[in-house]
Structure formats: structure tokens, C-alpha cells
Short mmCIF file of C-alpha atoms in Angstrom, two decimals:
data_model
loop_
_atom_site.label_atom_id
_atom_site.label_comp_id
_atom_site.label_asym_id
_atom_site.label_seq_id
_atom_site.Cartn_x
_atom_site.Cartn_y
_atom_site.Cartn_z
CA MET P 26 2.11 -13.58 25.74
CA THR P 27 1.23 -11.27 28.74
CA PRO P 28 -2.41 -9.92 28.71
CA ILE P 29 -2.60 -6.34 27.67
CA GLU P 30 -5.22 -5.52 30.24
CA PRO P 31 -5.23 -8.02 33.13
CA ILE P 32 -8.66 -8.37 34.56
CA ALA P 33 -9.82 -10.08 37.85
CA VAL P 34 -11.04 -13.62 37.38
CA PRO P 35 -13.65 -14.76 39.93
CA THR P 36 -12.09 -17.14 42.51
CA ASP P 37 -13.23 -20.62 42.20
CA PRO P 38 -12.29 -23.31 44.90
CA ALA P 39 -11.32 -25.72 42.14
CA LEU P 40 -9.16 -23.07 40.30
CA SER P 41 -7.38 -22.14 43.54
CA GLU P 42 -6.77 -25.84 44.23
CA PHE P 43 -5.36 -26.19 40.66
CA ILE P 44 -2.97 -23.30 41.11
CA ASP P 45 -1.82 -24.73 44.39
CA LEU P 46 -1.12 -28.28 42.74
CA PHE P 47 0.80 -26.46 40.14
CA ARG P 48 2.85 -24.48 42.66
CA GLN P 49 3.48 -27.47 44.94
CA ALA P 50 4.58 -29.67 41.88
CA PHE P 51 7.10 -27.04 40.77
CA THR P 52 8.48 -26.50 44.37
CA ALA P 53 8.83 -30.34 44.84
CA GLY P 54 10.63 -30.74 41.51
CA VAL P 55 8.03 -33.10 40.04
CA LEU P 56 6.46 -30.80 37.50
CA VAL P 57 6.60 -32.19 33.90
CA ARG P 58 4.59 -29.56 32.15
CA LEU P 59 1.36 -27.54 32.08
CA LEU P 60 -0.65 -27.27 29.01
CA LEU P 61 -3.11 -24.39 28.39
CA SER P 62 -5.42 -24.98 25.40
CA LYS P 63 -8.91 -24.16 24.10
CA TYR P 64 -7.77 -20.59 23.55
CA GLN P 65 -10.61 -17.97 23.41
CA GLY P 66 -8.66 -14.77 23.64
CA GLN P 67 -8.09 -11.81 21.18
CA ASP P 68 -4.81 -12.85 19.72
CA ALA P 69 -5.52 -14.40 16.33
CA GLU P 70 -2.09 -15.93 16.14
CA LEU P 71 -1.92 -17.74 19.58
CA GLN P 72 -3.04 -21.36 19.75
CA ARG P 73 -1.89 -22.76 23.03
CA VAL P 74 0.80 -22.35 25.72
CA GLN P 75 3.16 -24.91 27.22
CA ILE P 76 4.85 -24.47 30.40
CA ARG P 77 7.88 -26.33 31.66
CA PRO P 78 10.47 -25.85 34.37
CA VAL P 79 13.95 -24.66 33.07
CA GLN P 80 17.27 -24.31 34.90
CA LEU P 81 18.99 -20.88 33.96
CA LYS P 82 22.38 -20.75 35.57
CA ASN P 83 21.59 -20.88 39.23
CA GLU P 84 17.87 -19.93 38.95
CA LEU P 85 14.99 -22.30 38.51
CA LEU P 86 12.34 -20.64 36.27
CA LEU P 87 9.27 -21.58 34.21
CA SER P 88 9.60 -21.47 30.43
CA PHE P 89 6.30 -20.41 28.67
CA LEU P 90 6.28 -21.62 25.07
CA ALA P 91 3.47 -19.81 23.13
CA GLU P 92 2.50 -21.83 20.03
CA ASN P 93 1.44 -19.51 17.21
CA ARG P 94 0.09 -20.04 13.77
CA THR P 95 3.36 -18.92 12.26
CA PHE P 96 6.19 -19.51 14.70
CA ASP P 97 6.66 -20.09 18.51
CA THR P 98 7.88 -17.64 21.02
CA THR P 99 9.36 -18.31 24.56
CA LYS P 100 9.55 -16.22 27.62
CA ASN P 101 10.67 -17.26 31.22
CA TYR P 102 8.90 -16.42 34.40
CA THR P 103 9.48 -16.88 38.29
CA LEU P 104 6.89 -19.12 40.07
CA PRO P 105 4.87 -16.05 41.38
CA GLN P 106 4.72 -14.40 38.18
CA ALA P 107 3.60 -17.76 36.53
CA CYS P 108 0.84 -18.13 39.06
CA ASP P 109 -0.35 -14.69 38.61
CA LEU P 110 -0.64 -15.27 34.70
CA LEU P 111 -2.42 -18.55 35.17
CA THR P 112 -4.89 -16.91 37.60
CA GLU P 113 -5.56 -14.12 34.88
CA TRP P 114 -5.67 -16.41 31.88
CA ILE P 115 -7.62 -19.55 33.07
CA GLY P 116 -11.32 -18.91 32.59
CA ARG P 117 -10.66 -15.70 30.46
CA ASP P 118 -8.34 -16.80 27.64
CA PHE P 119 -7.94 -20.56 28.18
CA TYR P 120 -10.69 -23.11 29.03
CA ASN P 121 -8.88 -26.20 29.25
CA VAL P 122 -5.67 -26.84 31.20
CA LEU P 123 -3.66 -30.10 31.76
CA LEU P 124 -1.07 -30.44 34.64
CA GLU P 125 1.41 -33.24 34.32
CA THR P 126 3.57 -34.24 37.13
CA GLN P 127 5.75 -37.34 37.62
CA SER P 128 2.95 -39.20 39.50
CA GLN P 129 -0.48 -37.67 38.39
CA GLU P 130 -2.31 -35.76 35.75
CA VAL P 131 -4.87 -33.04 36.62
CA GLN P 132 -7.36 -31.91 34.00
CA LEU P 133 -9.12 -28.58 34.62
CA GLY P 134 -11.97 -27.68 32.27
CA ILE P 135 -14.42 -24.68 32.20
CA SER P 136 -17.84 -25.17 30.70
CA LYS P 137 -19.75 -22.56 28.59
CA LYS P 138 -21.67 -21.63 31.72
CA GLY P 139 -18.41 -20.94 33.60
CA LYS P 140 -18.46 -24.07 35.83
CA VAL P 141 -14.90 -25.32 36.76
CA LEU P 142 -14.38 -29.10 36.59
CA LEU P 143 -11.39 -30.70 37.99
CA ASN P 144 -10.22 -34.33 37.36
CA LYS P 145 -7.21 -36.10 38.86
CA ARG P 146 -5.61 -39.41 37.55
CA LYS P 147 -2.48 -41.15 39.14
CA ILE P 148 0.02 -42.31 36.55
CA ALA P 149 3.17 -44.54 36.81
CA LEU P 150 6.11 -42.77 38.32
CA SER P 151 8.17 -41.20 35.58
CA LYS P 152 11.78 -41.95 35.35
CA ALA P 153 12.46 -38.96 33.07
CA PRO P 154 13.74 -35.88 34.94
CA ALA P 155 11.28 -33.07 35.24
CA ILE P 156 13.71 -30.41 34.91
CA LEU P 157 16.05 -29.95 31.92
CA ALA P 158 18.92 -27.54 31.42
CA HIS P 159 18.12 -24.66 29.24
CA ASN P 160 20.52 -25.69 26.39
CA LYS P 161 18.71 -29.01 26.20
CA GLU P 162 15.27 -27.70 26.32
CA LYS P 163 15.37 -25.79 23.13
CA HIS P 164 13.58 -27.54 20.19
CA ARG P 165 15.26 -27.61 16.89
CA PHE P 166 13.45 -28.32 13.68
CA VAL P 167 16.70 -29.25 11.91
CA GLU P 168 19.04 -32.00 13.36
CA GLN P 169 22.60 -30.66 13.61
CA SER P 170 23.88 -34.13 12.45
CA ARG P 171 22.39 -33.98 9.00
CA PRO P 172 24.87 -34.70 6.23
CA TYR P 173 24.06 -31.78 4.00
CA LEU P 174 24.96 -29.34 6.88
CA GLN P 175 28.57 -30.59 6.93
CA ALA P 176 28.65 -30.54 2.97
CA LEU P 177 27.50 -26.93 2.83
CA GLY P 178 30.14 -25.92 5.54
CA ILE P 179 27.64 -25.18 8.37
CA THR P 180 28.88 -27.92 10.69
CA ASP P 181 32.35 -29.64 10.82
CA ALA P 182 33.30 -33.22 10.53
CA GLN P 183 32.25 -33.87 14.08
CA GLY P 184 28.82 -32.35 13.42
CA GLN P 185 29.58 -29.33 15.53
CA LEU P 186 28.32 -25.84 14.42
CA ILE P 187 30.97 -23.67 12.88
CA PRO P 188 30.88 -20.42 14.87
CA SER P 189 30.80 -18.13 11.81
CA MET P 190 27.69 -20.09 10.50
CA SER P 191 25.57 -19.61 13.74
CA LYS P 192 23.43 -16.85 12.11
CA LYS P 193 22.65 -19.03 9.03
CA TRP P 194 22.01 -21.91 11.31
CA LYS P 195 19.36 -20.00 13.31
CA GLN P 196 17.80 -18.72 9.94
CA ILE P 197 17.55 -22.27 8.65
CA ASN P 198 15.80 -23.44 11.80
CA LYS P 199 13.34 -20.58 11.80
CA PHE P 200 12.46 -21.02 8.16
CA ILE P 201 11.80 -24.66 8.54
CA GLU P 202 9.69 -23.92 11.63
CA VAL P 203 7.46 -21.56 9.57
CA LEU P 204 7.25 -24.07 6.67
CA SER P 205 6.44 -26.86 9.07
CA LYS P 206 3.31 -25.20 10.35
CA ALA P 207 2.22 -24.13 6.94
CA ILE P 208 2.43 -27.53 5.59
CA SER P 209 0.43 -28.76 8.56
CA GLN P 210 -2.17 -26.24 8.24
CA THR P 211 -2.66 -26.65 4.40
CA GLY P 212 -2.79 -30.48 4.72
CA LEU P 213 0.22 -30.87 2.32
CA ALA P 214 1.65 -33.47 4.88
CA GLN P 215 -1.11 -35.88 3.77
CA GLN P 216 -0.10 -35.74 0.07
CA GLN P 217 2.04 -38.48 -1.31
CA ALA P 218 4.20 -36.11 -3.38
CA LEU P 219 5.25 -32.43 -3.30
CA HIS P 220 6.84 -30.10 -5.70
CA VAL P 221 8.75 -27.10 -4.30
CA ALA P 222 10.43 -24.26 -6.29
CA ASP P 223 12.96 -22.09 -4.55
CA PHE P 224 13.69 -18.98 -6.66
CA GLY P 225 17.04 -17.24 -6.16
CA SER P 226 18.33 -20.28 -4.27
CA GLY P 227 21.85 -18.95 -4.16
CA LYS P 228 24.15 -21.28 -2.13
CA ALA P 229 20.98 -23.29 -1.35
CA TYR P 230 21.27 -23.57 2.47
CA LEU P 231 17.39 -23.42 2.67
CA THR P 232 16.77 -25.35 -0.53
CA PHE P 233 18.73 -28.34 1.00
CA ALA P 234 17.01 -28.00 4.35
CA VAL P 235 13.67 -27.92 2.82
CA PHE P 236 14.33 -31.08 0.79
CA ASP P 237 15.79 -32.90 3.84
CA TYR P 238 12.85 -31.82 5.94
CA LEU P 239 10.15 -33.15 3.64
CA THR P 240 11.82 -36.38 2.65
CA SER P 241 13.59 -37.32 6.05
CA THR P 242 11.54 -35.79 8.68
CA LEU P 243 8.05 -36.03 7.00
CA GLY P 244 8.75 -38.93 4.85
CA LEU P 245 7.26 -37.42 1.69
CA LYS P 246 8.22 -37.93 -1.92
CA ALA P 247 9.40 -34.59 -2.80
CA GLN P 248 10.69 -32.75 -5.93
CA VAL P 249 12.68 -29.59 -5.02
CA THR P 250 13.95 -27.41 -7.69
CA GLY P 251 16.37 -24.51 -6.85
CA VAL P 252 16.41 -21.77 -9.48
CA GLU P 253 19.49 -19.65 -9.56
CA LEU P 254 20.68 -17.20 -12.17
CA ARG P 255 24.45 -17.72 -11.55
CA GLN P 256 25.41 -20.81 -13.35
CA PRO P 257 28.66 -21.59 -11.14
CA LEU P 258 26.26 -21.81 -8.13
CA VAL P 259 23.93 -24.00 -9.95
CA ASP P 260 26.77 -26.44 -10.87
CA LEU P 261 27.96 -26.39 -7.34
CA CYS P 262 24.65 -27.25 -5.71
CA ASN P 263 23.93 -29.89 -8.33
CA ASN P 264 27.29 -31.53 -7.55
CA THR P 265 26.60 -31.43 -3.92
CA ALA P 266 23.18 -32.92 -4.32
CA ARG P 267 24.64 -35.78 -6.41
CA ALA P 268 27.47 -36.53 -3.91
CA LEU P 269 24.86 -36.87 -1.14
CA LYS P 270 22.64 -39.00 -3.42
CA LEU P 271 19.59 -36.63 -2.87
CA ASP P 272 17.37 -37.75 -5.66
CA GLY P 273 14.56 -35.36 -6.23
CA LEU P 274 16.65 -32.23 -5.47
CA GLN P 275 17.94 -30.38 -8.48
CA PHE P 276 19.08 -26.94 -9.57
CA GLU P 277 18.44 -24.98 -12.76
CA GLN P 278 19.80 -21.74 -14.21
CA GLY P 279 17.22 -19.10 -14.80
CA ASP P 280 15.12 -16.46 -12.95
CA VAL P 281 11.57 -16.05 -11.80
CA LYS P 282 10.61 -13.74 -14.70
CA HIS P 283 11.26 -16.33 -17.32
CA PHE P 284 11.13 -19.68 -15.50
CA LYS P 285 8.29 -21.94 -16.69
CA ALA P 286 6.77 -23.88 -13.92
CA ARG P 287 3.53 -26.16 -13.41
CA GLY P 288 2.12 -27.94 -10.50
CA ILE P 289 4.14 -26.14 -7.72
CA ASN P 290 2.93 -26.90 -4.18
CA VAL P 291 5.21 -24.55 -2.34
CA MET P 292 6.78 -21.47 -3.95
CA ILE P 293 9.69 -19.89 -2.11
CA ALA P 294 11.49 -16.67 -3.11
CA LEU P 295 13.74 -15.11 -0.47
CA HIS P 296 15.35 -11.68 -1.01
CA ALA P 297 14.02 -11.19 -4.41
CA CYS P 298 14.92 -7.60 -5.29
CA ASP P 299 12.12 -5.14 -6.02
CA THR P 300 9.60 -6.41 -8.55
CA ALA P 301 11.18 -9.95 -8.60
CA THR P 302 9.06 -10.63 -5.58
CA ASP P 303 5.97 -9.75 -7.58
CA TYR P 304 6.93 -12.11 -10.37
CA ALA P 305 7.44 -14.75 -7.76
CA ILE P 306 4.17 -14.34 -6.18
CA HIS P 307 2.37 -14.20 -9.45
CA MET P 308 4.10 -17.53 -10.48
CA GLY P 309 2.86 -19.03 -7.06
CA ILE P 310 -0.72 -17.81 -7.65
CA ARG P 311 -0.76 -18.91 -11.41
CA THR P 312 0.46 -22.40 -10.76
CA GLY P 313 -2.03 -22.91 -7.79
CA ALA P 314 0.80 -23.13 -5.08
CA GLU P 315 -0.85 -24.13 -1.76
CA ILE P 316 1.94 -22.16 0.13
CA ILE P 317 3.75 -18.94 -1.00
CA MET P 318 6.79 -17.84 0.98
CA CYS P 319 8.45 -14.51 0.06
CA SER P 320 11.01 -12.47 1.90
CA PRO P 321 11.05 -9.13 0.00
CA CYS P 322 14.14 -7.09 -0.71
CA CYS P 323 14.20 -3.43 -2.04
CA HIS P 324 11.06 -1.46 -2.72
CA LYS P 325 11.87 0.72 -5.62
CA GLU P 326 8.71 0.64 -7.73
CA LEU P 327 6.26 2.56 -5.60
CA ARG P 328 8.48 5.13 -3.95
CA PRO P 329 8.55 7.56 -6.92
CA GLN P 330 4.88 7.39 -7.29
CA LEU P 331 3.89 8.24 -3.83
CA LEU P 332 1.96 11.37 -3.23
CA SER P 333 1.70 11.55 0.54
CA PRO P 334 -0.76 13.91 2.16
CA PRO P 335 0.77 17.35 3.20
CA VAL P 336 0.20 16.61 6.85
CA LEU P 337 2.90 13.74 6.60
CA SER P 338 5.56 15.86 4.85
CA PRO P 339 7.41 16.84 8.08
CA LEU P 340 7.83 13.00 8.70
CA LEU P 341 8.59 11.89 5.10
CA VAL P 342 11.29 14.52 4.59
CA HIS P 343 13.62 12.09 6.23
CA GLY P 344 14.69 9.48 3.65
CA ILE P 345 14.42 6.45 6.14
CA HIS P 346 10.80 7.31 6.80
CA ALA P 347 9.91 7.56 3.18
CA GLY P 348 11.52 4.25 2.43
CA GLN P 349 9.69 2.72 5.35
CA GLN P 350 6.41 3.98 4.02
CA ALA P 351 7.17 2.70 0.50
CA GLU P 352 8.08 -0.77 1.97
CA MET P 353 4.95 -0.84 4.07
CA LEU P 354 2.71 0.10 1.27
CA THR P 355 4.33 -2.17 -1.37
CA ASP P 356 4.06 -5.34 0.82
CA GLY P 357 0.71 -4.39 2.19
CA LEU P 358 -0.60 -4.16 -1.33
CA ARG P 359 1.00 -7.57 -2.12
CA ALA P 360 -0.80 -9.09 0.89
CA LEU P 361 -4.11 -7.67 -0.15
CA LEU P 362 -3.68 -8.95 -3.65
CA LEU P 363 -2.90 -12.43 -2.49
CA GLU P 364 -6.10 -12.26 -0.23
CA ALA P 365 -8.08 -11.22 -3.28
CA HIS P 366 -6.80 -14.19 -5.19
CA GLY P 367 -7.76 -16.92 -2.70
CA TYR P 368 -5.03 -16.85 -0.07
CA ASP P 369 -4.98 -16.25 3.71
CA THR P 370 -1.89 -14.01 4.13
CA GLN P 371 0.40 -12.91 6.94
CA VAL P 372 3.23 -10.29 6.93
CA PHE P 373 5.60 -10.75 9.96
CA GLU P 374 9.18 -10.65 11.18
CA PHE P 375 10.75 -13.77 9.93
CA ILE P 376 14.01 -13.71 12.06
CA SER P 377 15.50 -11.11 14.46
CA LEU P 378 17.37 -8.04 12.88
CA GLU P 379 20.32 -9.24 14.69
CA HIS P 380 20.70 -12.14 12.26
CA THR P 381 19.71 -10.39 9.04
CA SER P 382 18.37 -6.99 8.01
CA LYS P 383 16.18 -8.68 5.31
CA ASN P 384 13.91 -10.02 7.87
CA LYS P 385 10.27 -9.64 6.62
CA MET P 386 8.21 -12.72 5.55
CA ILE P 387 4.99 -12.75 3.47
CA LEU P 388 3.37 -16.06 4.04
CA ALA P 389 0.22 -17.10 2.05
CA GLN P 390 -1.75 -20.22 2.49
CA LYS P 391 -4.33 -21.19 -0.22
CA ARG P 392 -7.83 -20.82 1.14
CA LYS P 393 -9.88 -24.00 1.24
CA LYS P 394 -13.12 -22.04 0.82
CA PRO P 395 -13.74 -19.11 -1.45
CA LYS P 396 -14.96 -15.85 -0.10
CA ASP P 397 -16.25 -12.56 -1.44
CA ASN P 398 -13.25 -10.32 -2.31
CA LYS P 399 -15.21 -7.07 -3.09
CA ALA P 400 -14.17 -5.54 0.25
CA ILE P 401 -10.55 -6.36 -0.34
CA LEU P 402 -10.58 -5.00 -3.88
CA ALA P 403 -12.10 -1.80 -2.55
CA GLN P 404 -9.37 -1.47 0.04
CA ILE P 405 -6.68 -1.75 -2.73
CA ALA P 406 -8.44 0.85 -4.88
CA GLU P 407 -8.55 3.19 -1.88
CA LEU P 408 -5.02 2.78 -0.98
CA LYS P 409 -3.83 3.27 -4.66
CA ALA P 410 -6.01 6.50 -4.81
CA PHE P 411 -4.79 7.85 -1.49
CA TYR P 412 -1.15 7.49 -2.31
CA GLY P 413 -1.47 8.37 -6.07
CA ILE P 414 -0.26 4.77 -7.13
CA LYS P 415 -0.63 4.28 -10.89
CA GLN P 416 1.06 1.03 -11.30
CA HIS P 417 1.85 -1.97 -9.01
CA CYS P 418 3.82 -4.79 -10.73
CA LEU P 419 1.92 -7.82 -9.07
CA GLU P 420 -1.57 -6.13 -9.78
CA THR P 421 -0.54 -5.63 -13.48
CA LEU P 422 0.72 -9.28 -13.80
CA LEU P 423 -2.36 -10.74 -12.27
CA ALA P 424 -4.69 -8.63 -14.57
CA SER P 425 -2.95 -9.48 -17.74
CA ALA P 426 -1.71 -13.09 -17.56
CA GLU P 427 -3.74 -16.15 -18.21
CA PRO P 428 -3.54 -19.10 -15.77
CA THR P 429 -0.80 -21.64 -16.54
CA SER P 430 -2.55 -24.52 -14.75
#
């Protein structure tokens, strides 16, 4: 969130007054939050920043929550650091700021001509404490008390997290956070019914979480299908869904290469090995899915084909570097092919490496307006020619198959 190259912002009396009010509110313990919006900076991911006081052990800090398109990030600062950042950001990156205290709201806006406008409004004294402990401050997209978490062995009978499942618990929350933003941005939350397919659902931790989020949190009528090759896991998950009376959640035996699907709104495939990810993406495109979420695993297809420039040979003599190059190229081409077939696509770290080594996410959201894809197709051709790629599974599938819907 910190600006790459801080620049001086012209001092304005109203801006100085606003920073002083923020400083005084924090010092007096009456600060509720500060909201920076109307972002005009260079970070394509960032949308707005919320700032709240947070108690960490014996130190009172300011928690900066950066709300991004895909997932949020948090960083804590001291009061002087926070004031310096606000001085740099306001009028350069953010053009609207709201300061909320227990007794007043202060709105600062900056016009197109650079004029700073400051408005104050008194409000009723809030009874809610302005400062929350850090362990109460963290927002979770999944409630720990949900029955399916106990049924799947993530929480105990008292609703407490089982320590050995803490990594899975964090993964579930991060996945639902990413899905939540994608649903909001694509407008799927306004639909009366949704169909979700989760390929390679395994023990179905995320499949159950998706169904619960769509039906209990969003109140949607959802049909969620988990597709798993191993029949014992299919039976186990179906029995669990029936025991919890989760109508609309079902599991079927099969794999992504042979599963016949129509009318999927959200296609999920996590840790699909090698070209199975390509088959999953192809399935999502051909059924017209508004959201495609893939976490690739293994990248075997392109590595034997790569003809890297001689200048790179000292680097690629190391197997780990050659593997990373193949991974980057494979997923980069997947993202470009999605772009060429009507999707806005992002590739990012889904969850920290400390929780799982399979941490990359390809997130694609169906574009509402068509655009000329000639430049993207040219980029794909140039990359293939540069590296000597003769075949890419997803490109082959998209070129040969007829639409299924």
C-alpha cells in the first residue's frame, strides 16, 4: 500500500486541519475509522483503504485495510507513519476522505481543479468502543459456528477450531473472500439461482463452504456439484450433505475430461494436475461460466517443448529455474487464452506459501462488453514462436471443440 515514489503534496489549510483532526481523534481515543476512496492512483487492483485503531499487545496502532479487486491486505502503522501516508496520498491518489469519530463526521473532497473542500457534521455519541483488540478486528467471510465445519472435522463440538485444521481454515476463508468479490463484480449476486461445479472436489471442504456462503450468507438458490474421481469420497460427501439436509449440494463420480455440464455460472478446479487445468478452463468457457477459478498443479506439457534463447542457458541449467519458467509460460498462456475468449483474467497468489505450496490462482470473470482480441492473439503467437511451443492443450481444445451451450 505504501507509495513507490512519495512526492510532495502542496499544503492546503483544509488538508492540514483534516490531518490534525485525525491525529486528535486517535490520541483522544474517539476515532472510529477513516475511509479513503475515489482512488486515482496507478495500482489497478486497489479500490479504497479503511483505517481503524487496533490494540496490539501494549501498543496502539492504526490498521490499514487495503480493499483490492481480488482480496484485501492489512498493514499496521504508528500515528506519525499514518499521518505521513495520508499527507502523501490525499490529493494525489485519493480524492475523497471520510473521518468518523464518536461525535462527528468530517468529509474532505478534492475537486478536479484541486480545490479542497471540508465539511463537518455532528452525530449522536456512539456507545460502541472505538478501539477493538486485534483478535476481534479480523473479518472472516466464514462463520466458525457453521454446522458443516464440525461435520468435516474443522471445528469441534463447541465450535472451536481444531489446531491441526488451522491451515485449511485460513484457505477456506481466503477462497470465499476471492469468490465473494468475483460474485459481486460479475453481478451474480442479483441472480435468483446459481449453478456451481467444483472439479476435483476431494474431501469437499471448499465445496461445502461455497454452498453455505451462497445459500446462507447471500440467500441465493444454489445448485453446487462436486465432481470427484474417487467413489469413496463421493459417497462420504453425499452422506454428509444429506445428514446436514443441504438440498442443492451433491457429489458425482467423474473427472473434468469426461464430465458433461451445461449452464455453469461458476467453474472451480483447484489443484488440477497438468492439462486437467486446461480441460477445466475449457469446460468453463464452453458452458459460458461467468466466473472461472483455477489453482494449477504441475506444469509438464510445455517444459519438454521449450527452446529458450542461448543467453538464458546459464540460468535454466538449474532445474528449479526451468520449472518456474515452464510454470510462468503455461499459466501466462492460459490467462491470455481466457482474455481472447471474453474474460478479464488475473493470476495471483491465492494464499501464503506457509499454508500450501499450491498457491497460485487463475481468476477469470466474463467480460460484459466484447473487445478486439487481435492484439492478444498476436501476443500468444509471439510467445509460442519465441519459445518454440508447438502445442498447448487449452489452445487445442478451444480450436477444435464446438460450444456446448
